[in-house]
Each structure stands twice: as structure tokens, then as C-alpha cells.
Short mmCIF file of C-alpha atoms in Angstrom, two decimals:
data_model
loop_
_atom_site.label_atom_id
_atom_site.label_comp_id
_atom_site.label_asym_id
_atom_site.label_seq_id
_atom_site.Cartn_x
_atom_site.Cartn_y
_atom_site.Cartn_z
CA UNK A 29 124.17 100.93 159.64
CA UNK A 30 120.68 102.26 158.91
CA UNK A 31 119.87 103.53 155.44
CA UNK A 32 117.68 106.54 154.92
CA UNK A 33 114.82 106.14 152.44
CA UNK A 34 115.63 107.14 148.88
CA UNK A 35 113.67 110.34 148.16
CA UNK A 36 113.97 109.96 144.39
CA UNK A 37 110.85 108.95 142.45
CA UNK A 38 110.47 105.31 141.43
CA UNK A 39 111.65 104.11 138.03
CA UNK A 40 108.05 103.17 137.28
CA UNK A 41 104.68 102.95 138.96
CA UNK A 42 104.05 100.22 141.46
CA UNK A 43 100.25 100.51 141.30
CA UNK A 44 97.96 98.39 139.12
CA UNK A 45 96.44 99.79 135.95
CA UNK A 46 92.65 100.20 135.84
CA UNK A 47 91.81 96.95 134.03
CA UNK A 48 93.60 94.98 136.77
CA UNK A 49 91.45 96.70 139.39
CA UNK A 50 88.21 95.87 137.56
CA UNK A 51 88.74 92.24 136.53
CA UNK A 52 92.23 91.08 137.49
CA UNK A 53 91.85 87.65 135.88
CA UNK A 54 89.21 88.23 133.20
CA UNK A 55 89.58 87.09 129.62
CA UNK A 56 88.50 90.44 128.21
CA UNK A 57 86.25 89.78 125.26
CA UNK A 58 86.92 93.01 123.35
CA UNK A 59 89.61 93.25 120.69
CA UNK A 60 90.93 96.82 120.54
CA UNK A 61 93.14 97.98 117.65
CA UNK A 62 94.53 101.12 116.06
CA UNK A 63 96.11 101.72 112.65
CA UNK A 64 98.52 104.13 114.40
CA UNK A 65 101.02 101.47 115.50
CA UNK A 66 104.07 100.47 113.50
CA UNK A 67 105.04 96.80 113.09
CA UNK A 68 106.84 96.87 116.47
CA UNK A 69 103.85 98.30 118.36
CA UNK A 70 105.21 101.85 118.64
CA UNK A 71 102.63 104.63 118.57
CA UNK A 72 103.18 107.09 115.72
CA UNK A 73 104.84 110.41 116.66
CA UNK A 74 101.83 112.58 115.80
CA UNK A 75 100.01 111.19 118.85
CA UNK A 76 102.80 112.20 121.25
CA UNK A 77 102.72 115.38 123.33
CA UNK A 78 106.23 115.96 121.92
CA UNK A 79 104.61 116.38 118.50
CA UNK A 80 100.95 117.01 117.47
CA UNK A 81 99.27 115.47 120.55
CA UNK A 82 96.44 113.97 118.45
CA UNK A 83 94.31 111.23 119.99
CA UNK A 84 94.73 108.04 117.96
CA UNK A 85 91.92 106.39 116.03
CA UNK A 86 90.63 103.28 117.79
CA UNK A 87 88.55 100.34 116.54
CA UNK A 88 87.00 97.56 118.66
CA UNK A 89 84.78 94.52 118.42
CA UNK A 90 81.18 95.17 119.52
CA UNK A 91 79.69 93.79 122.72
CA UNK A 92 76.05 92.74 122.60
CA UNK A 93 74.00 94.59 125.21
CA UNK A 94 76.54 97.36 125.78
CA UNK A 95 74.84 100.68 126.54
CA UNK A 96 78.16 102.53 126.41
CA UNK A 97 81.93 102.14 126.39
CA UNK A 98 84.66 103.74 128.49
CA UNK A 99 88.34 104.02 127.62
CA UNK A 100 91.21 104.62 130.04
CA UNK A 101 94.79 105.08 128.81
CA UNK A 102 97.57 104.72 131.39
CA UNK A 103 101.37 104.58 131.45
CA UNK A 104 102.53 102.26 134.26
CA UNK A 105 106.17 103.04 133.42
CA UNK A 106 105.89 106.68 134.53
CA UNK A 107 108.38 107.54 137.30
CA UNK A 108 105.76 108.04 140.00
CA UNK A 109 103.74 106.07 142.54
CA UNK A 110 100.79 105.26 140.26
CA UNK A 111 100.29 104.97 136.50
CA UNK A 112 100.04 108.26 134.60
CA UNK A 113 96.53 108.76 133.20
CA UNK A 114 96.68 109.97 129.59
CA UNK A 115 92.99 109.74 128.67
CA UNK A 116 89.61 109.14 130.27
CA UNK A 117 86.57 108.98 128.00
CA UNK A 118 83.20 107.40 128.78
CA UNK A 119 79.62 107.23 127.52
CA UNK A 120 80.80 106.36 124.04
CA UNK A 121 77.52 105.03 122.52
CA UNK A 122 76.97 101.28 122.79
CA UNK A 123 76.51 100.94 119.03
CA UNK A 124 79.91 102.55 118.35
CA UNK A 125 82.87 100.41 117.31
CA UNK A 126 85.44 103.14 116.73
CA UNK A 127 86.73 106.60 117.59
CA UNK A 128 88.20 108.93 114.98
CA UNK A 129 91.66 110.43 115.23
CA UNK A 130 92.19 113.89 116.68
CA UNK A 131 89.19 114.34 118.99
CA UNK A 132 89.02 117.84 120.48
CA UNK A 133 90.09 118.21 124.11
CA UNK A 134 86.64 119.26 125.32
CA UNK A 135 84.52 117.68 128.08
CA UNK A 136 81.55 116.88 125.83
CA UNK A 137 81.88 115.20 122.46
CA UNK A 138 78.72 115.72 120.43
CA UNK A 139 80.39 114.09 117.43
CA UNK A 140 80.74 110.90 119.52
CA UNK A 141 77.14 110.69 120.72
CA UNK A 142 77.64 112.82 123.81
CA UNK A 143 80.68 110.98 125.15
CA UNK A 144 82.43 112.67 128.08
CA UNK A 145 86.18 113.19 128.47
CA UNK A 146 87.72 113.47 131.91
CA UNK A 147 90.79 115.22 133.26
CA UNK A 148 94.14 113.53 132.55
CA UNK A 149 97.15 113.61 134.88
CA UNK A 150 98.51 116.64 133.03
CA UNK A 151 95.54 118.54 134.50
CA UNK A 152 93.61 119.04 131.26
CA UNK A 153 90.51 117.50 129.72
CA UNK A 154 90.96 114.98 126.93
CA UNK A 155 93.95 113.25 125.38
CA UNK A 156 97.48 113.93 126.61
CA UNK A 157 99.80 111.98 124.36
CA UNK A 158 102.90 110.07 125.38
CA UNK A 159 105.69 112.23 126.74
CA UNK A 160 108.07 109.97 128.64
CA UNK A 161 111.06 111.69 130.22
CA UNK A 162 114.10 111.84 127.91
CA UNK A 163 116.48 108.97 128.64
CA UNK A 164 113.84 107.00 130.57
CA UNK A 165 113.54 104.33 127.89
CA UNK A 166 110.53 102.72 126.30
CA UNK A 167 107.16 103.28 128.01
CA UNK A 168 104.04 101.14 127.62
CA UNK A 169 100.64 102.78 127.10
CA UNK A 170 97.69 100.60 128.08
CA UNK A 171 94.57 101.49 126.07
CA UNK A 172 91.84 99.82 128.16
CA UNK A 173 88.25 99.58 126.94
CA UNK A 174 85.21 98.64 129.01
CA UNK A 175 81.73 97.74 127.71
CA UNK A 176 79.15 99.09 130.16
CA UNK A 177 75.65 97.85 130.95
CA UNK A 178 74.51 101.45 131.56
CA UNK A 179 75.66 104.96 130.69
CA UNK A 180 77.51 106.72 133.50
CA UNK A 181 75.92 109.77 135.11
CA UNK A 182 78.85 111.95 136.14
CA UNK A 183 80.58 114.88 134.46
CA UNK A 184 84.23 115.33 133.48
CA UNK A 185 85.70 116.54 136.77
CA UNK A 186 85.89 113.21 138.58
CA UNK A 187 88.95 111.40 139.89
CA UNK A 188 89.97 108.11 138.30
CA UNK A 189 88.90 106.30 141.48
CA UNK A 190 85.27 107.37 140.90
CA UNK A 191 85.38 105.98 137.37
CA UNK A 192 86.99 102.75 138.60
CA UNK A 193 84.20 102.29 141.19
CA UNK A 194 81.55 102.72 138.49
CA UNK A 195 83.37 100.32 136.15
CA UNK A 196 83.57 97.64 138.85
CA UNK A 197 79.79 97.42 139.04
CA UNK A 198 78.92 97.99 135.39
CA UNK A 199 81.47 96.26 133.11
CA UNK A 200 80.18 93.57 130.73
CA UNK A 201 83.48 92.96 128.92
CA UNK A 202 86.86 94.59 128.54
CA UNK A 203 89.97 94.62 126.40
CA UNK A 204 93.40 96.16 126.28
CA UNK A 205 95.84 97.28 123.60
CA UNK A 206 99.42 98.03 124.65
CA UNK A 207 101.36 100.55 122.58
CA UNK A 208 104.88 101.78 123.24
CA UNK A 209 106.64 105.11 122.91
CA UNK A 210 110.07 106.50 123.77
CA UNK A 211 111.16 110.13 124.00
CA UNK A 212 112.88 111.30 120.82
CA UNK A 213 116.67 111.63 121.00
CA UNK A 214 116.34 115.23 119.88
CA UNK A 215 113.33 116.99 121.37
CA UNK A 216 111.26 119.04 118.92
CA UNK A 217 111.15 122.82 119.55
CA UNK A 218 108.07 124.18 121.29
#
């Protein structure tokens, strides 16, 4: 007896996250941290789209010769074909070793040396915090950082694939921080 394909979405993405597409077996070289994780690695509620939707502060080790950094945040546990993109930001100055909490969701970031934020998978520019479906369990959020030999020349309205192509030819070092988040049992009112 033939079975028809299941039309329901997958339990999680089957596609690779960005860092695996750039250097699948690299050793990284950048240590990325945030003070916004609890002892179990859970991202604090204020960063979730269920709550304040504030971008978390990030700190990383410098890379000699970096002209700029790019950060991509993805959720490979999203119930869809590819990881959900929560944040794209590039052209963070090469001398920077941190980002402050609560960056505005604007394409250009003068306060971060002219860094550019791209469009997330919620269709808006900037940070879109964790918002896993209720009852879907714990999701992992991969904060991926790339040290670049040159600043990138495109504006905010590019697809992730364009950024990935640029990163493939320009990455000096990379690193990843994995945070987790689960939908609250009782959703906050909107």
C-alpha cells in the first residue's frame, strides 16, 4: 500500500546552519559569549519576542587583521525546511569586541560604526528574538560570528544566501555560541 507524503511541516529544519556552510570542519578561533545566559544556557526572557524582544549583548575575542565582523543567529529547530533566521548584522568594525544590548531595529547602526542589519525571517530588519511555538520544546539558537578580511558592500535587503556567498570568500575566523529557549507555559498578553 502506497503512503501519501505527510503535508505537515517538519519537527525541525533539515538544512545546515550558516557556519556549517562556510567552514564545515573549521576550528573557529573566536570565542563568543553573552552575560544573558543562565547557568543552563537559556537565554533570558527579555530577549524573546514573547517579552521585550531586546537583542542580547555579545562579547568576543578579537581577530588580528579583521576589517569587520558579521553575526548570523539561526534556529535549526524551527518547524520548517531551513533554519529560522533571527538576526543578520554585518560590517561591525574590526576593532570591535562587543555589541551592546537592545540595538534598534534599523538598517544602519551609527552607534556600531556603521554596521548594517539585514531582514530576519519574520520579515523585519534587525533582531527578532526567540519565539518557538508553544509545546514545541526547547529550541537552540546558534549565534555565529565571522571575522572578515574586508567590509561587505551590500545593503540590508539581501537574502541570507548572498551573505553566505560573501562569507565563504572573506572569512578569517569564526565562532559560535548556542543558547536555548522554550516558549513560556503561559504566554504573556500582547
